[in-house]
mmCIF file of C-alpha atoms in Angstrom:
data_model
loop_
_atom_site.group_PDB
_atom_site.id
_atom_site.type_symbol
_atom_site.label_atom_id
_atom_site.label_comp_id
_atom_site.label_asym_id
_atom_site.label_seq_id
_atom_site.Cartn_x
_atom_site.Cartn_y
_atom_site.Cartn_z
ATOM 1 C CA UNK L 1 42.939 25.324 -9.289
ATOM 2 C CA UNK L 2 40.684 22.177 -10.081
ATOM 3 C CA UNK L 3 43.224 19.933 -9.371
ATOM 4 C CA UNK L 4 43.973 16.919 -11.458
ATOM 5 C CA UNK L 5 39.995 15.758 -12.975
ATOM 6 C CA UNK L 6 39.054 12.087 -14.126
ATOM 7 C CA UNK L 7 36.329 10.576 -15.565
ATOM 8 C CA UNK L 8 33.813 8.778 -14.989
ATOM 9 C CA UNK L 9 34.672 7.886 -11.097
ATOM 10 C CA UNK L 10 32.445 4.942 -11.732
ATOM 11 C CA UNK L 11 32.417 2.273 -14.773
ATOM 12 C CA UNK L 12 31.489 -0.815 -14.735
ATOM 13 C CA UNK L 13 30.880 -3.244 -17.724
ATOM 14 C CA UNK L 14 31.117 -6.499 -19.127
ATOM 15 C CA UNK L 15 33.845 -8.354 -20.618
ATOM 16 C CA UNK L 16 34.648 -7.743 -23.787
ATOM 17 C CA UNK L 17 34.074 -4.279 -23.878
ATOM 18 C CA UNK L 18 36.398 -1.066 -24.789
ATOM 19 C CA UNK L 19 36.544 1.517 -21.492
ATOM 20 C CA UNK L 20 37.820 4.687 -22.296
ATOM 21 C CA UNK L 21 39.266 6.430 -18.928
ATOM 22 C CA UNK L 22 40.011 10.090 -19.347
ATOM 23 C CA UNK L 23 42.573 12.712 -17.137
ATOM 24 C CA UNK L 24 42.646 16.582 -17.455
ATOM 25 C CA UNK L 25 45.725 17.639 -15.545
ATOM 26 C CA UNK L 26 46.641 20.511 -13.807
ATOM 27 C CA UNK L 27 47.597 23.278 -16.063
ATOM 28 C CA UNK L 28 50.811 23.893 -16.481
ATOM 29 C CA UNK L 29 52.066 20.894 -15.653
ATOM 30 C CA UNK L 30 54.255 18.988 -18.135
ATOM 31 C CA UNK L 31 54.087 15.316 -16.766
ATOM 32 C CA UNK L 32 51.430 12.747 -16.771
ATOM 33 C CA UNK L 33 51.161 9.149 -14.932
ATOM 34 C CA UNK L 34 48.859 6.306 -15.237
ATOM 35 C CA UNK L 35 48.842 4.154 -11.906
ATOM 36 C CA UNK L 36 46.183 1.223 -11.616
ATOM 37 C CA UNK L 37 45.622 0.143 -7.676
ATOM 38 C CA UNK L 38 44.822 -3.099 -6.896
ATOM 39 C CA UNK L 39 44.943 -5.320 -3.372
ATOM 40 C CA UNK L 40 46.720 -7.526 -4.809
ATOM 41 C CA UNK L 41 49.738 -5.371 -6.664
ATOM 42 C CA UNK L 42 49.208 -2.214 -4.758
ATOM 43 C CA UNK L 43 49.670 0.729 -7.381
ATOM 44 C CA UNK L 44 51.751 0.238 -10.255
ATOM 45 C CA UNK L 45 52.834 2.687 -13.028
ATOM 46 C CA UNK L 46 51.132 2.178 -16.279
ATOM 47 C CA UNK L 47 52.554 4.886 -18.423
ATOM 48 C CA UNK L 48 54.228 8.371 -18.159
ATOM 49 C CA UNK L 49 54.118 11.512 -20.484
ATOM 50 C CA UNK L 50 56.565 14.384 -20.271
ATOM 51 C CA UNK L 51 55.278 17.296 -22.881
ATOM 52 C CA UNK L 52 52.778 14.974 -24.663
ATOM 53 C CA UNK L 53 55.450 12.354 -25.496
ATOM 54 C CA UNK L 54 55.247 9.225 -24.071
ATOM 55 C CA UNK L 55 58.361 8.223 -21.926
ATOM 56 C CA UNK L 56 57.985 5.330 -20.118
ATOM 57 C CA UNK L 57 55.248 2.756 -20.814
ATOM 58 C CA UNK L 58 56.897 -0.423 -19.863
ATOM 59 C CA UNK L 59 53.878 -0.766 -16.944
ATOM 60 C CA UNK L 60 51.493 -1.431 -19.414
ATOM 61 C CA UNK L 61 50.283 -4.920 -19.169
ATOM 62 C CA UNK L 62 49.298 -5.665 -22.414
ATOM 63 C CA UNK L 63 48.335 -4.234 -25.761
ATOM 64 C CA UNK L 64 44.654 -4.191 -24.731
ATOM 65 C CA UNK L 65 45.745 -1.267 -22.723
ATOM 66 C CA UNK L 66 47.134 2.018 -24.795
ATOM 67 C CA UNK L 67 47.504 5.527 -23.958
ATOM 68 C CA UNK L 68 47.595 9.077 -25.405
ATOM 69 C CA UNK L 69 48.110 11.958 -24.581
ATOM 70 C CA UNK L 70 46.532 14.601 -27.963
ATOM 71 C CA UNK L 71 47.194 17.646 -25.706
ATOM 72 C CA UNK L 72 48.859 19.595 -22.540
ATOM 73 C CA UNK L 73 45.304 19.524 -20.865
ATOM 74 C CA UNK L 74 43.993 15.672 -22.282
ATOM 75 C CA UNK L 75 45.073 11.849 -21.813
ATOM 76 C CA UNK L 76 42.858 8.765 -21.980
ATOM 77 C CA UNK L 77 43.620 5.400 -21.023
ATOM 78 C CA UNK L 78 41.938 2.760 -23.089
ATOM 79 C CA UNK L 79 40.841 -0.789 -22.868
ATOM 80 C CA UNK L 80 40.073 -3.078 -25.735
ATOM 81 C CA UNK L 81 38.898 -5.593 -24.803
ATOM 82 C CA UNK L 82 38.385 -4.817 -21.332
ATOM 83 C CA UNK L 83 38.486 -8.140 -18.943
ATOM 84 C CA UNK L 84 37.447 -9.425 -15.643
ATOM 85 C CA UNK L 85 41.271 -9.127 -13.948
ATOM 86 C CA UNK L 86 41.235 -5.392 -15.761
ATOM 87 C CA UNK L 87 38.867 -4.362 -12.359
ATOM 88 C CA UNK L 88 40.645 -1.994 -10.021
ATOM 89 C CA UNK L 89 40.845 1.794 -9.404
ATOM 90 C CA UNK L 90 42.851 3.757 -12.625
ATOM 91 C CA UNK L 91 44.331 7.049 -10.715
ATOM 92 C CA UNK L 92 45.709 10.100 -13.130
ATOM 93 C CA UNK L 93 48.506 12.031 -11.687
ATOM 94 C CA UNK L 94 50.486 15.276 -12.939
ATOM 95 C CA UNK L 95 53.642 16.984 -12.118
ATOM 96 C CA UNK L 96 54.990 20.149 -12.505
ATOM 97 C CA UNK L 97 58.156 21.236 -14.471
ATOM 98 C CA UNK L 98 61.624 20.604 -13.233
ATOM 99 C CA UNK L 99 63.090 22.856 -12.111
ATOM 100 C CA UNK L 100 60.256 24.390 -10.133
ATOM 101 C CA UNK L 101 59.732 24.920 -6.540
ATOM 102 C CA UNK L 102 57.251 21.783 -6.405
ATOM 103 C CA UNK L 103 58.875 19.711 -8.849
ATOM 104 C CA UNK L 104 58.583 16.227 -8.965
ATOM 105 C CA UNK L 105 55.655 15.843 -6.593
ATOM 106 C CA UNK L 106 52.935 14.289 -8.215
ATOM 107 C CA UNK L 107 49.296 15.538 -7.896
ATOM 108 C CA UNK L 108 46.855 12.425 -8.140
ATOM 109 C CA UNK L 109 43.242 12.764 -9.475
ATOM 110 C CA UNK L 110 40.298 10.923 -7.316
ATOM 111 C CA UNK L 111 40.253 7.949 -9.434
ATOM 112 C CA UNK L 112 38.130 6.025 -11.394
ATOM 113 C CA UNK L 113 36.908 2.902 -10.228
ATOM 114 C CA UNK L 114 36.449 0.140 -13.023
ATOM 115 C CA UNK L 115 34.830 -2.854 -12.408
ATOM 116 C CA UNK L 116 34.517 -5.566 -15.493
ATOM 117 C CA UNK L 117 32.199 -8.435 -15.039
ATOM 118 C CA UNK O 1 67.195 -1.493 -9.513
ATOM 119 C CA UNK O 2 65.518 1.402 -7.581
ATOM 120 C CA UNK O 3 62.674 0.106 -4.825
ATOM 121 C CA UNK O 4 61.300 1.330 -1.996
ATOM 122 C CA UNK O 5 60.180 -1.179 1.178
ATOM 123 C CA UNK O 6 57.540 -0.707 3.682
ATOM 124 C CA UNK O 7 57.998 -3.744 6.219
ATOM 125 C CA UNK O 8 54.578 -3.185 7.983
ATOM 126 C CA UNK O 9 51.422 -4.033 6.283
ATOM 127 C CA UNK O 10 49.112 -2.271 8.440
ATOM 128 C CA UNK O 11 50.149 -0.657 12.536
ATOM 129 C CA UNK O 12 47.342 -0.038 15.217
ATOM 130 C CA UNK O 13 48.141 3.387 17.211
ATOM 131 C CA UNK O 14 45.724 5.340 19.814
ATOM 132 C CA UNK O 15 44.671 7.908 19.614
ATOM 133 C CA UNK O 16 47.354 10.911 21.017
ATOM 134 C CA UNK O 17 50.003 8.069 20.779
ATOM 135 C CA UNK O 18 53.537 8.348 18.816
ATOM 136 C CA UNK O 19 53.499 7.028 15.399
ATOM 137 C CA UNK O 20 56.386 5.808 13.249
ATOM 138 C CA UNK O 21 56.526 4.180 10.084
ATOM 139 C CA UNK O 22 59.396 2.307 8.625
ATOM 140 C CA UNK O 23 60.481 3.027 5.057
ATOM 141 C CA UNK O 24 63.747 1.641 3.302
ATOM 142 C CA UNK O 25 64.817 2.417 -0.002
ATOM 143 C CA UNK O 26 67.136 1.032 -3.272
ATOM 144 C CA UNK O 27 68.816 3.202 -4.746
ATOM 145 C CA UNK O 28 72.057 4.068 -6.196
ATOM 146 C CA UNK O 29 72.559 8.121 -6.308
ATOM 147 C CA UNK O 30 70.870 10.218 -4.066
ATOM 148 C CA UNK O 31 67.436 9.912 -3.611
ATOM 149 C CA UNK O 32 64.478 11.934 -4.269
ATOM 150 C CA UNK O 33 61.769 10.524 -1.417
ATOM 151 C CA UNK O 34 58.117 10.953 -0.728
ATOM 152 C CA UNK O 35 56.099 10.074 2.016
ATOM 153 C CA UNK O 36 52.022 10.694 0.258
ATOM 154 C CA UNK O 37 49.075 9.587 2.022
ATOM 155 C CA UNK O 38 45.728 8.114 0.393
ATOM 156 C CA UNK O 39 42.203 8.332 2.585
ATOM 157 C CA UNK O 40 39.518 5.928 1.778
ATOM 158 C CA UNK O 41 38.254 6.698 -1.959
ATOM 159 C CA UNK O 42 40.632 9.410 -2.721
ATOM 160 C CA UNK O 43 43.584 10.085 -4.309
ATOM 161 C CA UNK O 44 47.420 10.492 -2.683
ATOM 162 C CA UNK O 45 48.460 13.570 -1.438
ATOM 163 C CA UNK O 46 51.924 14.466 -0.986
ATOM 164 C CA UNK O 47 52.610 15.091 3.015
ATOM 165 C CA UNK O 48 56.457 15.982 2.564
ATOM 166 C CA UNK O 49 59.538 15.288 0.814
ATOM 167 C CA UNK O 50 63.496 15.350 1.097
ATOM 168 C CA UNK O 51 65.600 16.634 -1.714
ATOM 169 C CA UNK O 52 68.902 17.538 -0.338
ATOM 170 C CA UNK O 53 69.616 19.320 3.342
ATOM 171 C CA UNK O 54 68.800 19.009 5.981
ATOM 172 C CA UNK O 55 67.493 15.607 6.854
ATOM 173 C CA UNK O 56 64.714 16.569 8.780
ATOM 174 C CA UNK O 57 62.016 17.668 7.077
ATOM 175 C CA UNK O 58 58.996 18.761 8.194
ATOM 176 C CA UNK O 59 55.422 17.975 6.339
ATOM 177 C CA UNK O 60 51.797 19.154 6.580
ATOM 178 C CA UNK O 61 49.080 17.763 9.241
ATOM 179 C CA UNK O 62 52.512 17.654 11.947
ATOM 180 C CA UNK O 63 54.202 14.849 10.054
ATOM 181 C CA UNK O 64 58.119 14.462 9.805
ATOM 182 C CA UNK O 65 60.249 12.210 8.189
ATOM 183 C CA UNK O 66 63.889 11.544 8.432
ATOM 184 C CA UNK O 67 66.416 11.127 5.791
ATOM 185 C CA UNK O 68 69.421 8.245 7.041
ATOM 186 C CA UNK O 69 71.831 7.444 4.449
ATOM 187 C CA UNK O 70 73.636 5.189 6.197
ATOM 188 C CA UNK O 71 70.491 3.034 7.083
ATOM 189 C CA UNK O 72 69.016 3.818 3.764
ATOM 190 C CA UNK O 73 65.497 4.871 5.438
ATOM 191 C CA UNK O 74 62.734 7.537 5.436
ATOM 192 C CA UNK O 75 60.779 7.445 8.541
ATOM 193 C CA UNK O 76 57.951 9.281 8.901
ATOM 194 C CA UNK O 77 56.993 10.405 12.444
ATOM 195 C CA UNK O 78 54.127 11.826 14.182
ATOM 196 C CA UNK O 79 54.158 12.941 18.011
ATOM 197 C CA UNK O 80 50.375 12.645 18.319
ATOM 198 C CA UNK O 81 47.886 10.188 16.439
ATOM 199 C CA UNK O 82 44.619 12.114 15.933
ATOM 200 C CA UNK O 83 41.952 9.446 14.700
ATOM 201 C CA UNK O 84 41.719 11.380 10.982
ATOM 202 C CA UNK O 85 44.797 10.232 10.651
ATOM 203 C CA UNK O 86 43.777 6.958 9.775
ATOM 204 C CA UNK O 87 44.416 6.246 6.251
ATOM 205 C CA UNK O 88 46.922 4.622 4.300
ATOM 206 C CA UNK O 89 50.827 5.578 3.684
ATOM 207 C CA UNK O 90 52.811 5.290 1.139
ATOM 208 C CA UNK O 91 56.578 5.780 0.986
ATOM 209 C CA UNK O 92 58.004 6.514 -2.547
ATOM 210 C CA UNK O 93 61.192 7.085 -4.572
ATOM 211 C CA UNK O 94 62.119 9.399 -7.479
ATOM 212 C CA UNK O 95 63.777 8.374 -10.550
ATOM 213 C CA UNK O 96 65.652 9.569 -12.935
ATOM 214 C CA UNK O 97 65.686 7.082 -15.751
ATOM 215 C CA UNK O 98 64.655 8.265 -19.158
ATOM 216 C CA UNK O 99 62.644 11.290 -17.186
ATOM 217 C CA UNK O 100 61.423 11.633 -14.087
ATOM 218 C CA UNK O 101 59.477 9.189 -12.131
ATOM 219 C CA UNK O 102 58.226 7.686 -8.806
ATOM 220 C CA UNK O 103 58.787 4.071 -7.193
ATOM 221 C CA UNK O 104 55.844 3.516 -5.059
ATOM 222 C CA UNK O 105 56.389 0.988 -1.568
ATOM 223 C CA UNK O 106 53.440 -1.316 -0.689
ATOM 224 C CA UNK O 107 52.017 1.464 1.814
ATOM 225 C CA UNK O 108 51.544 0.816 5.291
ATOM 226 C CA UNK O 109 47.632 1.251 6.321
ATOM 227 C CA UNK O 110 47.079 2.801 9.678
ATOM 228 C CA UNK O 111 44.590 2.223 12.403
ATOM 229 C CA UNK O 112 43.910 4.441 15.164
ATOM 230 C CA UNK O 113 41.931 2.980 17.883
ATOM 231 C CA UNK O 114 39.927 5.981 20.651
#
């Protein structure tokens, strides 16, 4: 398996402008999480999907940030407009069904590192 | 509310020393917990977890962690620092509020010195 894939790994742009982040998760698994890392807040929960519906998204700082999830295999995180304190490193992570012998571990992507100037 | 405390910000070990390192929890039923583990530019990995049973469990790359109710901590253990085990650790709790999901701690970044 490919594991959890993000992209880009890399972004950087200027202020003001909309970032699209996007996750592929491991198939078969039914649950998706949005973490930002920072030094300063350590890594915080953005969002969660279980089966495409959005469960949880009480992490999201603002409504610059939104998230969806069209598919099993597809999310994107967006920012609009993206801003200097939006820099950090967005991780994607994905979890199995419960119920299953792995259940409730999550499976995190390599990041993508965003830097807004 | 559910959280999850890691007193030490970063802990210096040699190498082929002991490590431990602390993890308490909030929480009011009983506890899914994680110990995952992020190297430099990557992603966490999951190293173990305890469920229910026995509260010993046993992890990959020789870690263990214990599970004490009574103290409401998750140590995880290692008899022998090798130097790629540098990296940073992150205790966690699971959730279920709404779904399923997981309470990260602060992490704890380790140094091993030769």
């Amino acid at each position: 398996d490919a594991g959890v894939i993000q992209s880009p790994r890399h972004e950087v742009t200027e202020m003001g402008q909309e970032v699209t982040l996007r996750c592929k998760p491991i198939s078969g698994h039914n649950s998706l999480f949005w973490y930002r890392q920072t030094m300063m807040r350590g890594l915080e929960l953005l969002i969660y999907f279980n089966n495409n519906v959005p469960i949880d998204d009480s992490g999201m700082p603002e409504d610059r940030f939104s998230a969806k999830m069209p598919n099993a295999s597809f999310s994107t995180l967006k920012i609009q407009p993206s801003e200097p304190r939006d820099s950090a490193v967005y991780f994607c992570a994905s979890s199995p069904q419960p119920g299953q012998g792995n259940s409730y571990e999550q499976y995190f992507g390599p990041g993508t590192r965003l830097t807004v100037t | 509310a559910q959280s999850v405390t890691q007193p030490d910000i970063h802990i210096t070990v040699s190498e082929g020393a002991s490590l431990e390192l602390r993890c308490n929890y909030s929480y009011g039923a009983t506890p899914y917990l994680f110990w995952y583990v992020q190297s430099p530019g990557q992603g966490l990995q999951l190293l173990l977890k305890y469920f229910s049973g026995d509260t010993l469990v046993q992890g990959i790359k020789g870690f263990e962690a214990e599970f004490k109710r009574s103290q409401s901590s998750f140590n995880l253990r290692k008899p022998s620092v090798h130097w790629s085990d540098a990296a940073e650790y992150f205790c966690a709790v699971g959730t279920h509020t709404g779904g399923f999901k997981t309470i990260f701690g602060a992490g704890t970044r380790l140094f091993v010195k030769a």
